[in-house]
Amino acid sequence: MKDIKCPNCKQLLLKADICKGEIKCLRCKKIIKIELDPKTERVTPAE
């Protein structure tokens, strides 16, 4: 499993192997888009 952290404040958001969706960071209140599969890993802030 990989640790998924907020790209803005580095707060741990979740631990997952495969994940696709959005999550709101509890610390900085930004919406984070997560796309994680065995081939690619993308974590980007939503705008």
Backbone atoms as SQL, in Angstrom:
CREATE TABLE atoms (id INTEGER PRIMARY KEY, chain TEXT, resi INTEGER, resn TEXT, atom TEXT, x REAL, y REAL, z REAL);
INSERT INTO atoms VALUES
  (1, 'A', 1, 'MET', 'N', 0.825, -1.186, 0.000),
  (2, 'A', 1, 'MET', 'CA', 0.000, 0.000, 0.000),
  (3, 'A', 1, 'MET', 'C', 0.869, 1.250, 0.000),
  (4, 'A', 2, 'LYS', 'N', 0.362, 2.288, -0.645),
  (5, 'A', 2, 'LYS', 'CA', 1.076, 3.555, -0.718),
  (6, 'A', 2, 'LYS', 'C', 0.365, 4.597, 0.137),
  (7, 'A', 3, 'ASP', 'N', 1.164, 5.480, 0.736),
  (8, 'A', 3, 'ASP', 'CA', 0.611, 6.615, 1.474),
  (9, 'A', 3, 'ASP', 'C', 0.263, 7.709, 0.473),
  (10, 'A', 4, 'ILE', 'N', -0.968, 8.192, 0.506),
  (11, 'A', 4, 'ILE', 'CA', -1.399, 9.293, -0.345),
  (12, 'A', 4, 'ILE', 'C', -1.457, 10.534, 0.535),
  (13, 'A', 5, 'LYS', 'N', -0.644, 11.537, 0.183),
  (14, 'A', 5, 'LYS', 'CA', -0.561, 12.759, 0.976),
  (15, 'A', 5, 'LYS', 'C', -1.038, 13.951, 0.166),
  (16, 'A', 6, 'CYS', 'N', -1.524, 14.960, 0.863),
  (17, 'A', 6, 'CYS', 'CA', -1.947, 16.205, 0.238),
  (18, 'A', 6, 'CYS', 'C', -0.721, 16.880, -0.376),
  (19, 'A', 7, 'PRO', 'N', -0.797, 17.275, -1.663),
  (20, 'A', 7, 'PRO', 'CA', 0.347, 17.940, -2.281),
  (21, 'A', 7, 'PRO', 'C', 0.583, 19.354, -1.747),
  (22, 'A', 8, 'ASN', 'N', -0.417, 19.919, -1.051),
  (23, 'A', 8, 'ASN', 'CA', -0.290, 21.279, -0.524),
  (24, 'A', 8, 'ASN', 'C', 0.369, 21.311, 0.854),
  (25, 'A', 9, 'CYS', 'N', -0.119, 20.464, 1.765),
  (26, 'A', 9, 'CYS', 'CA', 0.352, 20.538, 3.158),
  (27, 'A', 9, 'CYS', 'C', 1.001, 19.243, 3.659),
  (28, 'A', 10, 'LYS', 'N', 1.035, 18.209, 2.830),
  (29, 'A', 10, 'LYS', 'CA', 1.674, 16.917, 3.147),
  (30, 'A', 10, 'LYS', 'C', 0.944, 16.110, 4.229),
  (31, 'A', 11, 'GLN', 'N', -0.308, 16.436, 4.512),
  (32, 'A', 11, 'GLN', 'CA', -1.136, 15.674, 5.449),
  (33, 'A', 11, 'GLN', 'C', -1.451, 14.309, 4.827),
  (34, 'A', 12, 'LEU', 'N', -1.336, 13.230, 5.601),
  (35, 'A', 12, 'LEU', 'CA', -1.698, 11.905, 5.122),
  (36, 'A', 12, 'LEU', 'C', -3.208, 11.848, 4.907),
  (37, 'A', 13, 'LEU', 'N', -3.618, 11.500, 3.683),
  (38, 'A', 13, 'LEU', 'CA', -5.042, 11.440, 3.351),
  (39, 'A', 13, 'LEU', 'C', -5.580, 10.022, 3.443),
  (40, 'A', 14, 'LEU', 'N', -4.828, 9.053, 2.902),
  (41, 'A', 14, 'LEU', 'CA', -5.255, 7.661, 2.947),
  (42, 'A', 14, 'LEU', 'C', -4.117, 6.759, 2.523),
  (43, 'A', 15, 'LYS', 'N', -4.318, 5.467, 2.742),
  (44, 'A', 15, 'LYS', 'CA', -3.389, 4.435, 2.276),
  (45, 'A', 15, 'LYS', 'C', -4.177, 3.531, 1.351),
  (46, 'A', 16, 'ALA', 'N', -3.637, 3.311, 0.122),
  (47, 'A', 16, 'ALA', 'CA', -4.376, 2.509, -0.852),
  (48, 'A', 16, 'ALA', 'C', -3.437, 1.928, -1.893),
  (49, 'A', 17, 'ASP', 'N', -3.880, 0.866, -2.542),
  (50, 'A', 17, 'ASP', 'CA', -3.188, 0.301, -3.688),
  (51, 'A', 17, 'ASP', 'C', -3.798, 0.840, -4.981),
  (52, 'A', 18, 'ILE', 'N', -5.126, 0.858, -5.031),
  (53, 'A', 18, 'ILE', 'CA', -5.855, 1.341, -6.205),
  (54, 'A', 18, 'ILE', 'C', -6.931, 2.307, -5.718),
  (55, 'A', 19, 'CYS', 'N', -6.965, 3.499, -6.310),
  (56, 'A', 19, 'CYS', 'CA', -7.945, 4.500, -5.883),
  (57, 'A', 19, 'CYS', 'C', -8.163, 5.497, -7.011),
  (58, 'A', 20, 'LYS', 'N', -9.419, 5.912, -7.209),
  (59, 'A', 20, 'LYS', 'CA', -9.733, 6.960, -8.170),
  (60, 'A', 20, 'LYS', 'C', -10.887, 7.766, -7.598),
  (61, 'A', 21, 'GLY', 'N', -10.663, 9.059, -7.432),
  (62, 'A', 21, 'GLY', 'CA', -11.719, 9.900, -6.906),
  (63, 'A', 21, 'GLY', 'C', -11.182, 11.207, -6.352),
  (64, 'A', 22, 'GLU', 'N', -11.953, 11.810, -5.464),
  (65, 'A', 22, 'GLU', 'CA', -11.589, 13.076, -4.842),
  (66, 'A', 22, 'GLU', 'C', -11.721, 12.951, -3.337),
  (67, 'A', 23, 'ILE', 'N', -10.889, 13.703, -2.632),
  (68, 'A', 23, 'ILE', 'CA', -10.952, 13.733, -1.180),
  (69, 'A', 23, 'ILE', 'C', -10.625, 15.146, -0.721),
  (70, 'A', 24, 'LYS', 'N', -11.250, 15.583, 0.359),
  (71, 'A', 24, 'LYS', 'CA', -10.981, 16.905, 0.911),
  (72, 'A', 24, 'LYS', 'C', -9.982, 16.767, 2.045),
  (73, 'A', 25, 'CYS', 'N', -8.904, 17.526, 1.968),
  (74, 'A', 25, 'CYS', 'CA', -7.890, 17.512, 3.012),
  (75, 'A', 25, 'CYS', 'C', -8.459, 18.179, 4.262),
  (76, 'A', 26, 'LEU', 'N', -8.350, 17.505, 5.385),
  (77, 'A', 26, 'LEU', 'CA', -8.886, 18.036, 6.635),
  (78, 'A', 26, 'LEU', 'C', -8.057, 19.198, 7.169),
  (79, 'A', 27, 'ARG', 'N', -6.784, 19.244, 6.818),
  (80, 'A', 27, 'ARG', 'CA', -5.917, 20.307, 7.327),
  (81, 'A', 27, 'ARG', 'C', -6.058, 21.601, 6.527),
  (82, 'A', 28, 'CYS', 'N', -5.873, 21.525, 5.196),
  (83, 'A', 28, 'CYS', 'CA', -5.868, 22.761, 4.394),
  (84, 'A', 28, 'CYS', 'C', -7.179, 23.004, 3.636),
  (85, 'A', 29, 'LYS', 'N', -8.123, 22.062, 3.723),
  (86, 'A', 29, 'LYS', 'CA', -9.472, 22.194, 3.144),
  (87, 'A', 29, 'LYS', 'C', -9.508, 22.221, 1.617),
  (88, 'A', 30, 'LYS', 'N', -8.443, 21.783, 0.950),
  (89, 'A', 30, 'LYS', 'CA', -8.417, 21.712, -0.513),
  (90, 'A', 30, 'LYS', 'C', -9.003, 20.378, -0.966),
  (91, 'A', 31, 'ILE', 'N', -9.630, 20.376, -2.144),
  (92, 'A', 31, 'ILE', 'CA', -10.135, 19.155, -2.756),
  (93, 'A', 31, 'ILE', 'C', -8.998, 18.566, -3.584),
  (94, 'A', 32, 'ILE', 'N', -8.693, 17.289, -3.359),
  (95, 'A', 32, 'ILE', 'CA', -7.581, 16.622, -4.016),
  (96, 'A', 32, 'ILE', 'C', -8.122, 15.513, -4.908),
  (97, 'A', 33, 'LYS', 'N', -7.737, 15.517, -6.185),
  (98, 'A', 33, 'LYS', 'CA', -8.103, 14.435, -7.100),
  (99, 'A', 33, 'LYS', 'C', -7.039, 13.355, -6.995),
  (100, 'A', 34, 'ILE', 'N', -7.479, 12.112, -6.869),
  (101, 'A', 34, 'ILE', 'CA', -6.561, 10.983, -6.712),
  (102, 'A', 34, 'ILE', 'C', -6.819, 9.980, -7.826),
  (103, 'A', 35, 'GLU', 'N', -5.756, 9.595, -8.504),
  (104, 'A', 35, 'GLU', 'CA', -5.829, 8.544, -9.511),
  (105, 'A', 35, 'GLU', 'C', -4.619, 7.648, -9.283),
  (106, 'A', 36, 'LEU', 'N', -4.843, 6.521, -8.661),
  (107, 'A', 36, 'LEU', 'CA', -3.750, 5.627, -8.291),
  (108, 'A', 36, 'LEU', 'C', -4.068, 4.218, -8.770),
  (109, 'A', 37, 'ASP', 'N', -3.231, 3.695, -9.652),
  (110, 'A', 37, 'ASP', 'CA', -3.316, 2.299, -10.061),
  (111, 'A', 37, 'ASP', 'C', -1.888, 1.772, -10.155),
  (112, 'A', 38, 'PRO', 'N', -1.697, 0.486, -10.335),
  (113, 'A', 38, 'PRO', 'CA', -0.329, -0.065, -10.340),
  (114, 'A', 38, 'PRO', 'C', 0.594, 0.544, -11.396),
  (115, 'A', 39, 'LYS', 'N', 0.052, 1.105, -12.486),
  (116, 'A', 39, 'LYS', 'CA', 0.884, 1.644, -13.562),
  (117, 'A', 39, 'LYS', 'C', 1.213, 3.125, -13.372),
  (118, 'A', 40, 'THR', 'N', 0.229, 3.921, -12.926),
  (119, 'A', 40, 'THR', 'CA', 0.452, 5.363, -12.771),
  (120, 'A', 40, 'THR', 'C', -0.007, 5.812, -11.403),
  (121, 'A', 41, 'GLU', 'N', 0.593, 6.877, -10.944),
  (122, 'A', 41, 'GLU', 'CA', 0.178, 7.482, -9.676),
  (123, 'A', 41, 'GLU', 'C', 0.062, 8.977, -9.907),
  (124, 'A', 42, 'ARG', 'N', -1.146, 9.504, -9.733),
  (125, 'A', 42, 'ARG', 'CA', -1.375, 10.926, -9.907),
  (126, 'A', 42, 'ARG', 'C', -2.190, 11.461, -8.745),
  (127, 'A', 43, 'VAL', 'N', -1.674, 12.481, -8.119),
  (128, 'A', 43, 'VAL', 'CA', -2.386, 13.169, -7.043),
  (129, 'A', 43, 'VAL', 'C', -2.284, 14.646, -7.365),
  (130, 'A', 44, 'THR', 'N', -3.429, 15.274, -7.695),
  (131, 'A', 44, 'THR', 'CA', -3.407, 16.676, -8.081),
  (132, 'A', 44, 'THR', 'C', -4.486, 17.466, -7.369),
  (133, 'A', 45, 'PRO', 'N', -4.204, 18.723, -7.025),
  (134, 'A', 45, 'PRO', 'CA', -5.236, 19.560, -6.410),
  (135, 'A', 45, 'PRO', 'C', -6.312, 19.911, -7.437),
  (136, 'A', 46, 'ALA', 'N', -7.549, 19.893, -7.037),
  (137, 'A', 46, 'ALA', 'CA', -8.655, 20.282, -7.916),
  (138, 'A', 46, 'ALA', 'C', -8.731, 21.804, -7.947),
  (139, 'A', 47, 'GLU', 'N', -9.191, 22.336, -9.062),
  (140, 'A', 47, 'GLU', 'CA', -9.306, 23.797, -9.180),
  (141, 'A', 47, 'GLU', 'C', -10.724, 24.203, -9.428);
